[in-house]
Coordinates of C-alpha atoms and ligand atoms in Angstrom, one line a residue:
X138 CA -38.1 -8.2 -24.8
X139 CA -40.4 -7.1 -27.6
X140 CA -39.3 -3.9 -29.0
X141 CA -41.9 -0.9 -28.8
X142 CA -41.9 0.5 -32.8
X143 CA -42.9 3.7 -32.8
X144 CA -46.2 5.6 -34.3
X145 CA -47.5 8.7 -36.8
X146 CA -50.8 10.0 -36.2
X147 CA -52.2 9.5 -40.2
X148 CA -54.4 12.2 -41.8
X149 CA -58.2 11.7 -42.4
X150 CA -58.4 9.1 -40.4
X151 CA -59.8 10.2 -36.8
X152 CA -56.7 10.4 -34.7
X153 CA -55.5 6.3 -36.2
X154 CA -51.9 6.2 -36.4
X155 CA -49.3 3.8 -37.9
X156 CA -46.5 1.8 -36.7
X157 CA -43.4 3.0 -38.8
X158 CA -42.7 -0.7 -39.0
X159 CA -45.2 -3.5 -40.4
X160 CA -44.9 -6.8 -41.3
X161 CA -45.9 -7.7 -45.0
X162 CA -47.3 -11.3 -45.8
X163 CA -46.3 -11.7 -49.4
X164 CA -43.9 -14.8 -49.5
X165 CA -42.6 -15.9 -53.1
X166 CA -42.6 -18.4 -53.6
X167 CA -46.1 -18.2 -51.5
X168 CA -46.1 -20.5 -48.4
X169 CA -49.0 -22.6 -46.8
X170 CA -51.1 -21.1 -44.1
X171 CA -50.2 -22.6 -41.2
X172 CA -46.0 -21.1 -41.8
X173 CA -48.0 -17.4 -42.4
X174 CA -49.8 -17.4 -39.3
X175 CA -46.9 -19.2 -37.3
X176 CA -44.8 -16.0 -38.6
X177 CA -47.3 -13.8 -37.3
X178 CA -47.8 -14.9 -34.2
X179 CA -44.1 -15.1 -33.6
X180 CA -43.8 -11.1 -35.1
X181 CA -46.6 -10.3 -33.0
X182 CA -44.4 -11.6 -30.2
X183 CA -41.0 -9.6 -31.4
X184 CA -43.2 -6.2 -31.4
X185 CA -44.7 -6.2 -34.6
X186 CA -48.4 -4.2 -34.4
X187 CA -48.6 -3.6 -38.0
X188 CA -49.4 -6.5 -40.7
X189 CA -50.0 -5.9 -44.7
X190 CA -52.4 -7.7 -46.2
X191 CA -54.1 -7.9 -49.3
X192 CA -56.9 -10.1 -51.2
X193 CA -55.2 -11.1 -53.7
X194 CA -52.2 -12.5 -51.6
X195 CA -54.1 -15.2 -49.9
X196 CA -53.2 -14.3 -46.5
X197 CA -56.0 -12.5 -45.2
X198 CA -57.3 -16.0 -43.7
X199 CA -53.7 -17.1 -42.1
X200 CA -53.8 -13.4 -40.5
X201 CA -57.2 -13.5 -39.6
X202 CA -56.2 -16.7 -37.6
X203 CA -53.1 -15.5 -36.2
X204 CA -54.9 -12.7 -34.3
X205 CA -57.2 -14.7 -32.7
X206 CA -54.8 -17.0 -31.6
X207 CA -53.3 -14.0 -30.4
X208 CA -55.7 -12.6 -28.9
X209 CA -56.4 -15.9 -27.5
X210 CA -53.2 -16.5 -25.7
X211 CA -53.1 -12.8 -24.5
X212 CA -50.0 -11.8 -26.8
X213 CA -52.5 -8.5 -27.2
X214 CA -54.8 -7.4 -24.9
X215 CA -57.4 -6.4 -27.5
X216 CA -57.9 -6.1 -31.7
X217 CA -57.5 -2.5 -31.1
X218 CA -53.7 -2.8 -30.6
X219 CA -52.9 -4.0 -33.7
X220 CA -53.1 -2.0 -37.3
X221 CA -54.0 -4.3 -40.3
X222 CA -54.1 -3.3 -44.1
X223 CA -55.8 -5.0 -46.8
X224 CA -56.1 -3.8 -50.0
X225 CA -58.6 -3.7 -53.0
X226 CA -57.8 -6.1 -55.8
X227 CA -58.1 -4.2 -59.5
X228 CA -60.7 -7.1 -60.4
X229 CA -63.0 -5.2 -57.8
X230 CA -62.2 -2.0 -59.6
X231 CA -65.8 -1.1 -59.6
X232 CA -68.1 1.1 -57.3
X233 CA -70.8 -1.6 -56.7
X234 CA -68.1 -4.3 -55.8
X235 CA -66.3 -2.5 -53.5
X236 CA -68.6 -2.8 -50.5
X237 CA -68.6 -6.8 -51.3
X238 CA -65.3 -7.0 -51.2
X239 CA -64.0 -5.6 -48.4
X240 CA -66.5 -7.4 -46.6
X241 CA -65.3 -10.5 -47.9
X242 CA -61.7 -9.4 -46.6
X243 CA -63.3 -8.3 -43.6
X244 CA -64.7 -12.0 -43.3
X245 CA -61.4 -13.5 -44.3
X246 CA -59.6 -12.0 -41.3
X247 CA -62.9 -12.4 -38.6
X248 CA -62.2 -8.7 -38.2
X249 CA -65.4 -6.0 -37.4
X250 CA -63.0 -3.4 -38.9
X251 CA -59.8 -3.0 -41.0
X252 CA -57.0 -0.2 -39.8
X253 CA -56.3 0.9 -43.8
X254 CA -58.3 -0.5 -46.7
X255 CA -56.3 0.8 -49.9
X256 CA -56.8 0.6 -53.6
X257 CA -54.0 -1.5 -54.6
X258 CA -53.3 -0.6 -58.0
X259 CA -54.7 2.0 -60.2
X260 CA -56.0 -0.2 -62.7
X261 CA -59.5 -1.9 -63.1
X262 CA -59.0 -5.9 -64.6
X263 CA -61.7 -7.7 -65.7
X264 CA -62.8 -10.3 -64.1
X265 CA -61.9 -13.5 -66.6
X266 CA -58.2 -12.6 -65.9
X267 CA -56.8 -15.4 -63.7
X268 CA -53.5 -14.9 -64.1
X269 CA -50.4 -12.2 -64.9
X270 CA -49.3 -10.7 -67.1
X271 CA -53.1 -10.4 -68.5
X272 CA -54.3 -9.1 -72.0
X273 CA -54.1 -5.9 -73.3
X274 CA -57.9 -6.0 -73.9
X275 CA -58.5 -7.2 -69.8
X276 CA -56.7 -4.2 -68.3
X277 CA -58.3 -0.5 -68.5
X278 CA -57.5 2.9 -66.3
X279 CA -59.4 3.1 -62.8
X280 CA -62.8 5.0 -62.8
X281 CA -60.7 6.8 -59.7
X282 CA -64.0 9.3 -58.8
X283 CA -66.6 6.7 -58.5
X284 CA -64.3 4.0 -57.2
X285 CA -62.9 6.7 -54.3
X286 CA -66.5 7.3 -53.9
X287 CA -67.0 3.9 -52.2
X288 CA -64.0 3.6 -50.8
X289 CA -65.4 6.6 -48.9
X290 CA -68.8 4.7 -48.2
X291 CA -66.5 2.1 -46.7
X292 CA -65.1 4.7 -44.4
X293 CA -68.3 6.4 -43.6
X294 CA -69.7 2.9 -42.5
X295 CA -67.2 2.2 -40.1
X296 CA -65.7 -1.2 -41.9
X297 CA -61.9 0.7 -41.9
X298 CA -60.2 3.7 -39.8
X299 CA -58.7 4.5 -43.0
X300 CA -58.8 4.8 -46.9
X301 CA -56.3 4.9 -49.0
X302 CA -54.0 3.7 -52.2
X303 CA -51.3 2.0 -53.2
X304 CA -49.1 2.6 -56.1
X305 CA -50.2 5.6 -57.3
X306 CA -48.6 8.0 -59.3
X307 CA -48.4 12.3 -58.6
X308 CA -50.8 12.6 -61.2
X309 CA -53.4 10.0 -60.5
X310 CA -52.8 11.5 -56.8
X311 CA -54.1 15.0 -58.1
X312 CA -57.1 13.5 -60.3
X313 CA -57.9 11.6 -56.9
X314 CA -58.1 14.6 -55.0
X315 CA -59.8 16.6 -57.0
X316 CA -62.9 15.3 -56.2
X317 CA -62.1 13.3 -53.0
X318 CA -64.2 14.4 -49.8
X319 CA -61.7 12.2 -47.7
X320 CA -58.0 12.6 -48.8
X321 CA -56.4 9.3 -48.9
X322 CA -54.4 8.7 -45.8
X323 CA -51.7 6.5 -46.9
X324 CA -50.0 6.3 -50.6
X325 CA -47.9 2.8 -50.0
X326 CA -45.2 2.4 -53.1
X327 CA -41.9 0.8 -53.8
X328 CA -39.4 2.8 -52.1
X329 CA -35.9 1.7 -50.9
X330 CA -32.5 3.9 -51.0
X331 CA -32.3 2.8 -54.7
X332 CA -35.8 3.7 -55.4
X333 CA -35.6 6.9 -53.6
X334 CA -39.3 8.2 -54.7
X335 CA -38.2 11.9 -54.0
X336 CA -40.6 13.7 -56.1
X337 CA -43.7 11.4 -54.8
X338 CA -42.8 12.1 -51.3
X339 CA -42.7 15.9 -51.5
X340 CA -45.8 16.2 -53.2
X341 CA -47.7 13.4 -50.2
X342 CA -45.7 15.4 -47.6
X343 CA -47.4 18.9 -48.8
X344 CA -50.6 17.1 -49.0
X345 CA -50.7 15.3 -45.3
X346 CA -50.6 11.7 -47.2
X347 CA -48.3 9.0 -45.5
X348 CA -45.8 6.8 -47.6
X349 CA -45.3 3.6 -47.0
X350 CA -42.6 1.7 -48.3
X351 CA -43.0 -1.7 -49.5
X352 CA -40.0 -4.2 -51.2
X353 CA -38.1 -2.0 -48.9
X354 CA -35.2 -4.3 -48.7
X355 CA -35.6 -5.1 -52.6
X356 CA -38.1 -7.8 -52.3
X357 CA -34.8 -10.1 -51.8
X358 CA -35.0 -13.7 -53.3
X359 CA -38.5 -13.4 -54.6
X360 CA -39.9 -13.1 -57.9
X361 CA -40.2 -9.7 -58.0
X362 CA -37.2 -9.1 -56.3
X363 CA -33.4 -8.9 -56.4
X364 CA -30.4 -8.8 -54.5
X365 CA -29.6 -4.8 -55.4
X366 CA -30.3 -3.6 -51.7
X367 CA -28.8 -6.4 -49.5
X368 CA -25.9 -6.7 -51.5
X369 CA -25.2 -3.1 -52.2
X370 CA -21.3 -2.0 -51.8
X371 CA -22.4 1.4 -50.4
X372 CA -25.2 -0.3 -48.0
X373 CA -22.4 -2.6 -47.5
X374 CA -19.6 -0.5 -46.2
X375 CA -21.8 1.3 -44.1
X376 CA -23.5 -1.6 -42.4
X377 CA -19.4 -2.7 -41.7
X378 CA -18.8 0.5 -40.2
X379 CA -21.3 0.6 -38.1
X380 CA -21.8 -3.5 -36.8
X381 CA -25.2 -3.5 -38.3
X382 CA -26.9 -5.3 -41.3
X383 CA -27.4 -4.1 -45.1
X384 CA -31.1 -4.7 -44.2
X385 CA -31.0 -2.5 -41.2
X386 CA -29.2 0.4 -42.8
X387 CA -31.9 0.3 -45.4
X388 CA -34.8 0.8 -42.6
X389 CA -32.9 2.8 -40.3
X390 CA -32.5 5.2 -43.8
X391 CA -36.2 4.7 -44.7
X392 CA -37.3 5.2 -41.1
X393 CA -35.0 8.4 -41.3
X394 CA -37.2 10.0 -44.0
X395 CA -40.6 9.9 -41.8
X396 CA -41.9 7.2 -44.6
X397 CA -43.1 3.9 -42.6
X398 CA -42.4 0.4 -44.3
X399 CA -43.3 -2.7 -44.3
X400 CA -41.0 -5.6 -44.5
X401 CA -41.9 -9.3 -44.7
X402 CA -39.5 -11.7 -42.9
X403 CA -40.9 -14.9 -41.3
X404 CA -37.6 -15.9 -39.9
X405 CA -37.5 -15.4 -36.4
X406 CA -33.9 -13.8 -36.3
X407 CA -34.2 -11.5 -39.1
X408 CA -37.7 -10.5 -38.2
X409 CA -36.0 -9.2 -35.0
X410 CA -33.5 -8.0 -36.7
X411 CA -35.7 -6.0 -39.1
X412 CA -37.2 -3.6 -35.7
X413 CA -33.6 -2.9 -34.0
X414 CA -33.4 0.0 -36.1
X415 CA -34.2 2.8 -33.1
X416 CA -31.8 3.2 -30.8
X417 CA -29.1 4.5 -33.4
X418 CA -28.9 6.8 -36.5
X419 CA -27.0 7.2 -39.4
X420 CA -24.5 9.8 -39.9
X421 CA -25.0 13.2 -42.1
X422 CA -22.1 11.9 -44.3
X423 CA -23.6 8.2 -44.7
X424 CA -26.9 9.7 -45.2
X425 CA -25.6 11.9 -48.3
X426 CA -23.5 8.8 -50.0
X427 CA -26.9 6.7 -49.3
X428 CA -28.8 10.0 -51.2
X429 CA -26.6 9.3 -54.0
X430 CA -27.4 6.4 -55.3
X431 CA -27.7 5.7 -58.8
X432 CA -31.7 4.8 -58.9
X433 CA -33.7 2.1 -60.7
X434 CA -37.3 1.3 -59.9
X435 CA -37.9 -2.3 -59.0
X436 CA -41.6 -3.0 -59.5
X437 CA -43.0 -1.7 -62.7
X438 CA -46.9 -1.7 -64.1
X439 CA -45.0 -3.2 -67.5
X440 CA -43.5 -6.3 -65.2
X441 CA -46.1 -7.0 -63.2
X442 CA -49.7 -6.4 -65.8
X443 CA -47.7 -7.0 -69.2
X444 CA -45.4 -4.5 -71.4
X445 CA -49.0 -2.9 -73.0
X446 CA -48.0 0.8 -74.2
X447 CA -50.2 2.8 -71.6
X448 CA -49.0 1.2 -69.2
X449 CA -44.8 2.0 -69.8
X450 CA -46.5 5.7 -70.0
X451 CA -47.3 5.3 -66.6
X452 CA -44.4 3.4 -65.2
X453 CA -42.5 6.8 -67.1
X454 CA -44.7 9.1 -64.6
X455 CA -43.4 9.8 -60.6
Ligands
NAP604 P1 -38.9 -6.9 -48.8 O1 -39.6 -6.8 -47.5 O2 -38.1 -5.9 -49.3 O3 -38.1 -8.3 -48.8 C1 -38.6 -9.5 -48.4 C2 -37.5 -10.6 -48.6 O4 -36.3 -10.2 -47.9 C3 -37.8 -11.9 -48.2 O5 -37.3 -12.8 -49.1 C4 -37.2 -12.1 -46.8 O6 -36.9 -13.4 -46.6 C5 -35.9 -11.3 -47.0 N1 -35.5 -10.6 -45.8 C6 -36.2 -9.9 -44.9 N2 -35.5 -9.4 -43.9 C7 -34.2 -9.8 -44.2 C8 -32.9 -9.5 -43.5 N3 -32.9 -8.8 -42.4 N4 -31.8 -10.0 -44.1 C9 -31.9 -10.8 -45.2 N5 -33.0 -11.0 -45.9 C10 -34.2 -10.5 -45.4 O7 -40.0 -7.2 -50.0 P2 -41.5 -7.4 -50.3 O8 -42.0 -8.7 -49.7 O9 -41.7 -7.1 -51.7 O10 -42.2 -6.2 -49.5 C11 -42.7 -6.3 -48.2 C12 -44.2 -6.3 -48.2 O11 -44.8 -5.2 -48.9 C13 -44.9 -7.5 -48.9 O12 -44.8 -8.7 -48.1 C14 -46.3 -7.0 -49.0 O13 -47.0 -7.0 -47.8 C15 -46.0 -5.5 -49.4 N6 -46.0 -5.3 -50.9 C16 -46.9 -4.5 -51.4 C17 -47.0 -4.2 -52.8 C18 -48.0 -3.3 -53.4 O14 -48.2 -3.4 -54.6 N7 -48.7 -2.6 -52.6 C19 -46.0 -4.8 -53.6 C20 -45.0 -5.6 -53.1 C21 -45.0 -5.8 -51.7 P3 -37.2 -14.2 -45.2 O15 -38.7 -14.1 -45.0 O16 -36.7 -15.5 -45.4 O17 -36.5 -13.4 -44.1

């Protein structure tokens, strides 16, 4: 039986509301088409309703597919049962291409609408940049008015539910809404039980925006990735204790702090095993060892755009 994951109603975004679980379409290394959208047909199946997407991950198209296949076999009754994000690639970092490309993602997934369209990193790249880590001289800070500006167009026009960003800092949070007519709905960051993102989450909680965590198992065996979540001793003991998985202790704990996640796994068993996370809860006592945790971010601007000075300022900010 498919499991039925549960919702939050999302700010600013006319009653839209998120499954606390999604499934994200990253693979490293990156997989062909056809294995994405078998994987999302078979999540789609196991109860997923909630798929992350972005441009620059190539998967728009395999998504885009696996819905109307979907559809097609009757696995959902309509488009409006299933929430997809897709997200603004820093190349676009621009107010007059942000219209074109979300309706270029919009095209890449046959969709009339997206669920959450969010800026994916705040940083604009220019556009001779093909690959990471890119030149000093190829990476500058976001024009975050303007560019929120059309996001807000996109909005206003009906080609997403919701705006929002992605990897944004407290600060660039506060620039953002300083000016914002529409507060961003959802702020999705790295955020795990050894990335713990305290301060970030009070200051979104106070301000009605909804974290989602990504790598939320630690972005295990992939480049970005390590092993420090699934084979943590603490994670560990408690999974023993309790005849669950270090994966599902992670989710259960994330789903215990009102953040949603999303987690990619396109193996059928552990894709499953990723939404049994509802029907229990963990203890006050394993939620305090779990709070902790000696923390380490993961994902850094340094390690993923190049080790350029302003951007270890930022990866020093919440
Ligand atoms: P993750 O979900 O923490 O980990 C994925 C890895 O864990 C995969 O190698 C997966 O392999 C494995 N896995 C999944 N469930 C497992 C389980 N129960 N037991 C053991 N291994 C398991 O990492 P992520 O891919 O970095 O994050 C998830 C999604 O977040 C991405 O796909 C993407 O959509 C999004 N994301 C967004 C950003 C951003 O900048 N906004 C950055 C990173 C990621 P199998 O597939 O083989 O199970």
């Amino acid at each position: 039986m498919a499991v039925v994951v549960p919702e939050v109603t999302l700010s600013s975004s006319d009653g839209l509301a998120i499954p606390v679980i999604g499934m994200g379409t990253m693979s490293s290394p990156p997989v062909g088409p056809e294995i994405t959208k078998d994987a999302i047909i078979e999540a789609i199946m196991a109860g997923y309703r909630h798929f992350d997407t972005a441009f620059v991950y190539r998967t728009e198209q395999p998504l885009g597919e696996a819905i109307a296949e979907a559809l097609r076999l009757g696995l959902v009754k309509s488009r409006d049962e299933l929430y997809i994000s897709s997200k603004l690639w820093c190349s676009f970092g621009e107010k007059g291409l942000i219209l074109p490309a979300i309706n270029m993602s919009l095209r890449n997934l046959q969709l009339d609408y997206l669920d959450m369209y969010l800026i994916h990193w705040p940083l604009k790249l220019s556009e001779e940049v093909r690959q990471m880590p890119a030149k000093k001289e190829h990476i500058s800070p976001l024009d975050i008015k303007s560019v929120w500006e059309a996001m807000e167009e996109c909005k206003s026009l009906g080609l997403t539910k919701g705006i929002g960003v992605s990897n944004f800092t407290c600060k660039q949070l506060e620039e953002l809404l300083s000016t914002a007519k529409i507060p961003p709905a959802v702020n999705q960051v790295e955020m795990n039980p050894l990335w713990q993102q305290k301060k970030l989450r009070e200051f979104c909680k106070a301000r009605g925006i909804q974290v989602t965590a990504y790598s939320p198992l630690g972005a295990f065996n992939t480049k970005w990735g390590d092993n420090r979540i699934l084979e943590c001793y603490v994670l560990e003991e408690i999974a023993k204790a309790k005849g669950k998985t270090t994966a599902q202790i992670s989710l259960r704990w994330l789903y215990e702090q009102e953040v949603s996640s999303v987690a990619k796994s396109f193996n059928k068993e552990r894709m499953k095993q990723n939404l049994d996370i509802f029907d229990w809860s963990l203890t006050e006592e394993e939620s305090n060892k779990i709070s902790q945790l000696p923390q380490r971010k993961g994902i850094t601007f340094a390690s993923i755009f190049g080790p350029h000075d302003w951007l270890l300022q930022l990866d020093a900010e919440d």
